[in-house]
Short mmCIF file of C-alpha atoms in Angstrom, two decimals:
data_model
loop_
_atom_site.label_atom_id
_atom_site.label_comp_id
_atom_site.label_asym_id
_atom_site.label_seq_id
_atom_site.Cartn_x
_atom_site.Cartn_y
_atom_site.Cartn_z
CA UNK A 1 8.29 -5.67 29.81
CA UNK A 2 8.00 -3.67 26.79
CA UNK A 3 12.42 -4.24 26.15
CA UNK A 4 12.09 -5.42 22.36
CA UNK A 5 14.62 -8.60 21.83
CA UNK A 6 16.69 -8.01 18.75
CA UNK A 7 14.42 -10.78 16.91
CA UNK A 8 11.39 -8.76 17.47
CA UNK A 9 13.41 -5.10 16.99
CA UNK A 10 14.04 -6.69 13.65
CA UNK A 11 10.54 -7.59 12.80
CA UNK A 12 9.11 -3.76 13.63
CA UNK A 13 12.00 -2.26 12.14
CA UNK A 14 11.42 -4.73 9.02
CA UNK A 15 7.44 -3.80 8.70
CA UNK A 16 7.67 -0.36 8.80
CA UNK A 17 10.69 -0.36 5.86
CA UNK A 18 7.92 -2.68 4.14
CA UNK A 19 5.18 -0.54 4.59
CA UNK A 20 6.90 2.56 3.26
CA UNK A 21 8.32 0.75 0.42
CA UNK A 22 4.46 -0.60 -0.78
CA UNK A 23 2.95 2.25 -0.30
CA UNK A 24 5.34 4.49 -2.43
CA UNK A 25 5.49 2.32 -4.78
CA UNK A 26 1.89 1.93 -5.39
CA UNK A 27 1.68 6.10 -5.05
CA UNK A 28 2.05 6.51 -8.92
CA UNK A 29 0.36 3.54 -10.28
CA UNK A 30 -2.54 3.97 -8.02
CA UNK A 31 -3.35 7.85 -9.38
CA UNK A 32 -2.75 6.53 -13.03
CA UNK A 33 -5.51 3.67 -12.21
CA UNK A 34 -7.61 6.53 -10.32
CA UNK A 35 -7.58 8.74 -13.04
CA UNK A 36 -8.30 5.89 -15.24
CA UNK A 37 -11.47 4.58 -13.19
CA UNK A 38 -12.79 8.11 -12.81
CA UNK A 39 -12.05 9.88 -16.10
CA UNK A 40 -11.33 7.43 -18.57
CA UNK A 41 -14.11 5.53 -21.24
CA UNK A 42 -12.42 2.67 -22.99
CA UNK A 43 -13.43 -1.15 -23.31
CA UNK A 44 -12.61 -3.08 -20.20
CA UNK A 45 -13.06 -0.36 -17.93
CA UNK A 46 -15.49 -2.77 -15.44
CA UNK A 47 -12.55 -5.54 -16.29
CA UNK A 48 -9.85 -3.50 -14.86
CA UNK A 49 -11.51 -2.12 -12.14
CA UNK A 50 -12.53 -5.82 -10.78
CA UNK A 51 -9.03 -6.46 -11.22
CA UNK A 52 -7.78 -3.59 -9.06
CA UNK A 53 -10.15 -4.54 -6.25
CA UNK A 54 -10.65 -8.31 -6.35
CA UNK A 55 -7.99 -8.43 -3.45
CA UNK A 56 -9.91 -7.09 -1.26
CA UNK A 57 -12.62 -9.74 -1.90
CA UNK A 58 -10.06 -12.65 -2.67
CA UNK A 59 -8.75 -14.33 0.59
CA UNK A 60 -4.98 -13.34 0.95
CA UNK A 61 -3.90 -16.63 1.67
CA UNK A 62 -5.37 -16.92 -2.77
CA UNK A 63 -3.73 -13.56 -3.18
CA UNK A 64 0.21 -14.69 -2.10
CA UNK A 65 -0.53 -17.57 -3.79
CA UNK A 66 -0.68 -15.88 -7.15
CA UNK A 67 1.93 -13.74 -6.43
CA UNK A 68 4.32 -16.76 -6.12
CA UNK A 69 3.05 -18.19 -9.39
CA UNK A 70 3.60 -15.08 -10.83
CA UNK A 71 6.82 -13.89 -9.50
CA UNK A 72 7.92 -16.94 -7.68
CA UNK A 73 11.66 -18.16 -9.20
CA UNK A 74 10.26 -19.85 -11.94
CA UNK A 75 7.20 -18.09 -12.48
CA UNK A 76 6.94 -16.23 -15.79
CA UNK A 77 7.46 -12.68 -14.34
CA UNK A 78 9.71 -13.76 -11.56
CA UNK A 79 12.22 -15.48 -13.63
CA UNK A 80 12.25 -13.02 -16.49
CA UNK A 81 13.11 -10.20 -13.45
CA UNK A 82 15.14 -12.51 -12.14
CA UNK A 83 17.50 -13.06 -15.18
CA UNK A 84 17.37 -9.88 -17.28
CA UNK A 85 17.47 -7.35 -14.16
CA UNK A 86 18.70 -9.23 -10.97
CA UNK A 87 15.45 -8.99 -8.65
CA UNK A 88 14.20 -11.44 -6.86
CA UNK A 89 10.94 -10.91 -5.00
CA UNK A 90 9.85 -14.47 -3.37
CA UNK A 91 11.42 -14.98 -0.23
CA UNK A 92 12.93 -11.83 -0.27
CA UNK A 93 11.75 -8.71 1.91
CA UNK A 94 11.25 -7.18 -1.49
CA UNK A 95 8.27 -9.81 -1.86
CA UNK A 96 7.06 -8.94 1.54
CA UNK A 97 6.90 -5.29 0.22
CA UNK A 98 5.33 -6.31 -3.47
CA UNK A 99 2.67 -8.48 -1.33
CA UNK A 100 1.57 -5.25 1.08
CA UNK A 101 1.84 -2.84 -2.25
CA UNK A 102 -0.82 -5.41 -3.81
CA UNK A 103 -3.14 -5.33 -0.46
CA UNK A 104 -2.96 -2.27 0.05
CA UNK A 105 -3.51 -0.93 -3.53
CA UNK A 106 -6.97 -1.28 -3.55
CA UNK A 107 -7.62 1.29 -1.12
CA UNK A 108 -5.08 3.80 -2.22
CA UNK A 109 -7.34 3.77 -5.24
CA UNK A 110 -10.62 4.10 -3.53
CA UNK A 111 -9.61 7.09 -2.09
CA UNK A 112 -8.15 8.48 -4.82
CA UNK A 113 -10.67 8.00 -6.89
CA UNK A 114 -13.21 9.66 -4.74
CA UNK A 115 -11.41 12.67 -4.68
CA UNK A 116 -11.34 12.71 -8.40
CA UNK A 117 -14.65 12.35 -8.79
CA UNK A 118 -15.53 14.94 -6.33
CA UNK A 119 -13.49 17.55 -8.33
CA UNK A 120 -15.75 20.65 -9.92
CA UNK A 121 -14.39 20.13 -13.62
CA UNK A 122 -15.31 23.75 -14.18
CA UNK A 123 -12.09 24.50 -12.28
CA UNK A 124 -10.07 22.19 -14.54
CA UNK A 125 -12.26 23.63 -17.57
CA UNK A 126 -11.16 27.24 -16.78
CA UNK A 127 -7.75 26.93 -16.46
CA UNK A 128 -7.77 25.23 -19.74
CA UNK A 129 -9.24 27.89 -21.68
CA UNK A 130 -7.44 30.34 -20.20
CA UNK A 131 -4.38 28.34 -21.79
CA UNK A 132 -2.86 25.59 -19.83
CA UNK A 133 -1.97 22.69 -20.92
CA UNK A 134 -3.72 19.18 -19.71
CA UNK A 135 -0.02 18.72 -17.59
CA UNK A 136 -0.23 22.17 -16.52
CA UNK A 137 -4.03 21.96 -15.29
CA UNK A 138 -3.58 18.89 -13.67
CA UNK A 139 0.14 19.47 -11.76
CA UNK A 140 -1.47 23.18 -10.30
CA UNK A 141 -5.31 22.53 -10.37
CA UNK A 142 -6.10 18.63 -10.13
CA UNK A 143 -3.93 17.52 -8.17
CA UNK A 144 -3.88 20.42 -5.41
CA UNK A 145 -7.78 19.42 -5.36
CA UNK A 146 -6.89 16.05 -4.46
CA UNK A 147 -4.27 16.27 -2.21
CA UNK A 148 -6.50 14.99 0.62
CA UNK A 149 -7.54 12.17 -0.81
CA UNK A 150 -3.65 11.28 -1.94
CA UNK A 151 -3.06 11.64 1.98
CA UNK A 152 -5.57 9.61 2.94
CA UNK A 153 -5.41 6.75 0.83
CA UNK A 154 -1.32 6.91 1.59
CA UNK A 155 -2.31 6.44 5.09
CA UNK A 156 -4.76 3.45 4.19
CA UNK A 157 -2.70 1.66 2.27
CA UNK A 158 0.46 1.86 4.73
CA UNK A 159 -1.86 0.73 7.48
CA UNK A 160 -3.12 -2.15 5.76
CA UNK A 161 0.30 -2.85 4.69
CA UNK A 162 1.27 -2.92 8.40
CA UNK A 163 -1.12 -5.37 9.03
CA UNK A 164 -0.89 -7.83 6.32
CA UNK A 165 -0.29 -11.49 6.99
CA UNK A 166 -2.10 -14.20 4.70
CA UNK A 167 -0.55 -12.70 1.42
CA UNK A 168 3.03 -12.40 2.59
CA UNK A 169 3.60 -15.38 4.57
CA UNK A 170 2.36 -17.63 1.85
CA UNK A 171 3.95 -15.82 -0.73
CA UNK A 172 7.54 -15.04 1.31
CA UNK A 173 7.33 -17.42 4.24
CA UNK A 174 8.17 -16.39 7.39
CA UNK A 175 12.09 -16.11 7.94
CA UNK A 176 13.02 -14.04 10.68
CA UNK A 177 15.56 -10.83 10.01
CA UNK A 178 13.90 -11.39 6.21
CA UNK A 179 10.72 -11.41 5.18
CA UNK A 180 9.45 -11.91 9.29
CA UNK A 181 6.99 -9.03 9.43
CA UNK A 182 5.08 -7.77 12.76
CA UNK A 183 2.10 -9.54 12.36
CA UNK A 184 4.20 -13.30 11.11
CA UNK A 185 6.46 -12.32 14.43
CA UNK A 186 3.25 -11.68 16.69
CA UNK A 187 1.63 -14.96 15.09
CA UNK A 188 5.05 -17.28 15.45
CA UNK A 189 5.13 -15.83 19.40
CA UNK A 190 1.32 -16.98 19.77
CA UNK A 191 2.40 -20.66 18.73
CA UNK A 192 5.74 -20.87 20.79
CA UNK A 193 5.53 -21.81 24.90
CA UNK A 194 6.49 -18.61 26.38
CA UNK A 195 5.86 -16.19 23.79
CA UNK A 196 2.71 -14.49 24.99
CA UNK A 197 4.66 -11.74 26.40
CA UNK A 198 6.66 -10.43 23.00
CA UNK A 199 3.18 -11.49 21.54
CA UNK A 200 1.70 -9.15 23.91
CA UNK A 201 4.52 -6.41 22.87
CA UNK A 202 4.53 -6.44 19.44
CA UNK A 203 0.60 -6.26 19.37
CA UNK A 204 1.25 -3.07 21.40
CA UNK A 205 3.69 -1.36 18.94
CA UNK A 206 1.14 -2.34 15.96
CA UNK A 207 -1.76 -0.56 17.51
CA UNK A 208 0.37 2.57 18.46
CA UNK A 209 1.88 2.60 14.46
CA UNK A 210 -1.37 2.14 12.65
CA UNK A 211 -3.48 4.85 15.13
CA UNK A 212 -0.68 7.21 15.12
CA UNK A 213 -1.03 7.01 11.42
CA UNK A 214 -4.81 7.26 11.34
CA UNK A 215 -4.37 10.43 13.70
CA UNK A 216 -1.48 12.08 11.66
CA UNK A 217 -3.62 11.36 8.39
CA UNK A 218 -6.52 13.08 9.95
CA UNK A 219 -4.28 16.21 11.19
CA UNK A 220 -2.30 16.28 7.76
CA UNK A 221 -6.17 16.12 5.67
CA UNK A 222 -7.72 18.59 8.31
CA UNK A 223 -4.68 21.10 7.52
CA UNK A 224 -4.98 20.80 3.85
CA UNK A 225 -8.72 21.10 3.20
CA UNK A 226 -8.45 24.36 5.33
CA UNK A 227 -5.80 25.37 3.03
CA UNK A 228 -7.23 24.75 -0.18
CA UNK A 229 -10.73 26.30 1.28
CA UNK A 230 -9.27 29.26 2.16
CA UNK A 231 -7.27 29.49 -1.44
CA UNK A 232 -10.07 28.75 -2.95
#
């Protein structure tokens, strides 16, 4: 019962390759855009921060949408990518990827941006007058400090990626061994005679990915904050 076909090896073997890809991707933007939210006073603070979480408020069927106007073949990003450097993100698994990174992002900045917030900046503050530099403070106090929330909002975002659907099947379709993610192949079983059972299967796999994430997340955050509290 649970003998994947190729068609549905593809579409686990295809999600998780997505997943990673968003979420490492969205790793360094997201702390720039933490440290932003947290730290940072400039005009269009609120602007940018609506930005950065109107997905999660937008429906993702409005979300892929945009992303094919945007970076759709003729869209204004899309076609300057297209041309100049050779990438191609609609219809491409590279779109599938760019739609999770954009769902996903969201959280990844929650969380880090929590964990910012909840530094003591007295730690930062000594290690600066005791010379460091802002790089210096930041690579061996900050972001030591926030290591748990970096894990957690990893974790987050790859799960959400995992389980993203409106956003990527409007914006990349739904073409098996391409942009056919778990959760397009578990709803294109659900509408086929027959398909209940690798339905059935792939629902399965999803639910042992994303809580074998949550639990490794939890393990990997429990292991650090006893770290850092007994450094500290």
């Amino acid at each position: 019962m649970f003998t994947l076909t190729p068609e549905e090896q593809a579409a686990v073997e295809l999600s998780i390759r997505v997943s990673l890809w968003a979420t490492m991707t969205s790793l360094p933007p997201g702390l720039v855009v933490a440290m932003l939210l947290s730290r940072g006073k400039f005009w269009g603070k609120s602007i940018l921060n609506g930005v950065v979480f109107l997905p999660l408020v937008l429906p993702p069927v409005v979300t892929g949408y945009i992303l094919l106007l945007l970076f759709g073949r003729r869209g204004p990003l899309g076609a300057f990518l297209a041309d100049n450097l050779g990438i191609v993100f609609a219809f491409r698994w590279t779109g599938a990827a760019l739609a999770c990174g954009v769902m996903g992002f969201p959280l990844l900045v929650r969380a880090l941006q929590l964990s910012i917030d909840a530094i003591d900046r007295g730690l930062e503050d000594a290690a600066g007058t005791l010379g460091a530099n802002p790089a210096w403070v930041f690579v061996t106090v900050t972001l030591p400090l926030i290591l748990p929330g970096i894990i957690a909002g990893t974790i987050l975002s790859f799960a959400r990626a995992m389980g993203e659907f409106g956003a990527t099947i409007t914006f990349v379709s739904n073409i098996p061994g391409e942009t056919q993610t778990l959760p397009s192949a578990i709803y294109t079983f659900t509408q086929v005679p027959g398909g209940d059972i690798a339905a059935f299967r792939l629902t399965v796999i999803a639910i042992v990915v994303s809580m074998s994430a949550l639990l490794i997340s939890d393990a990997i955050g429990y292991c650090v904050g006893r770290r850092i509290g007994v450094e500290a």
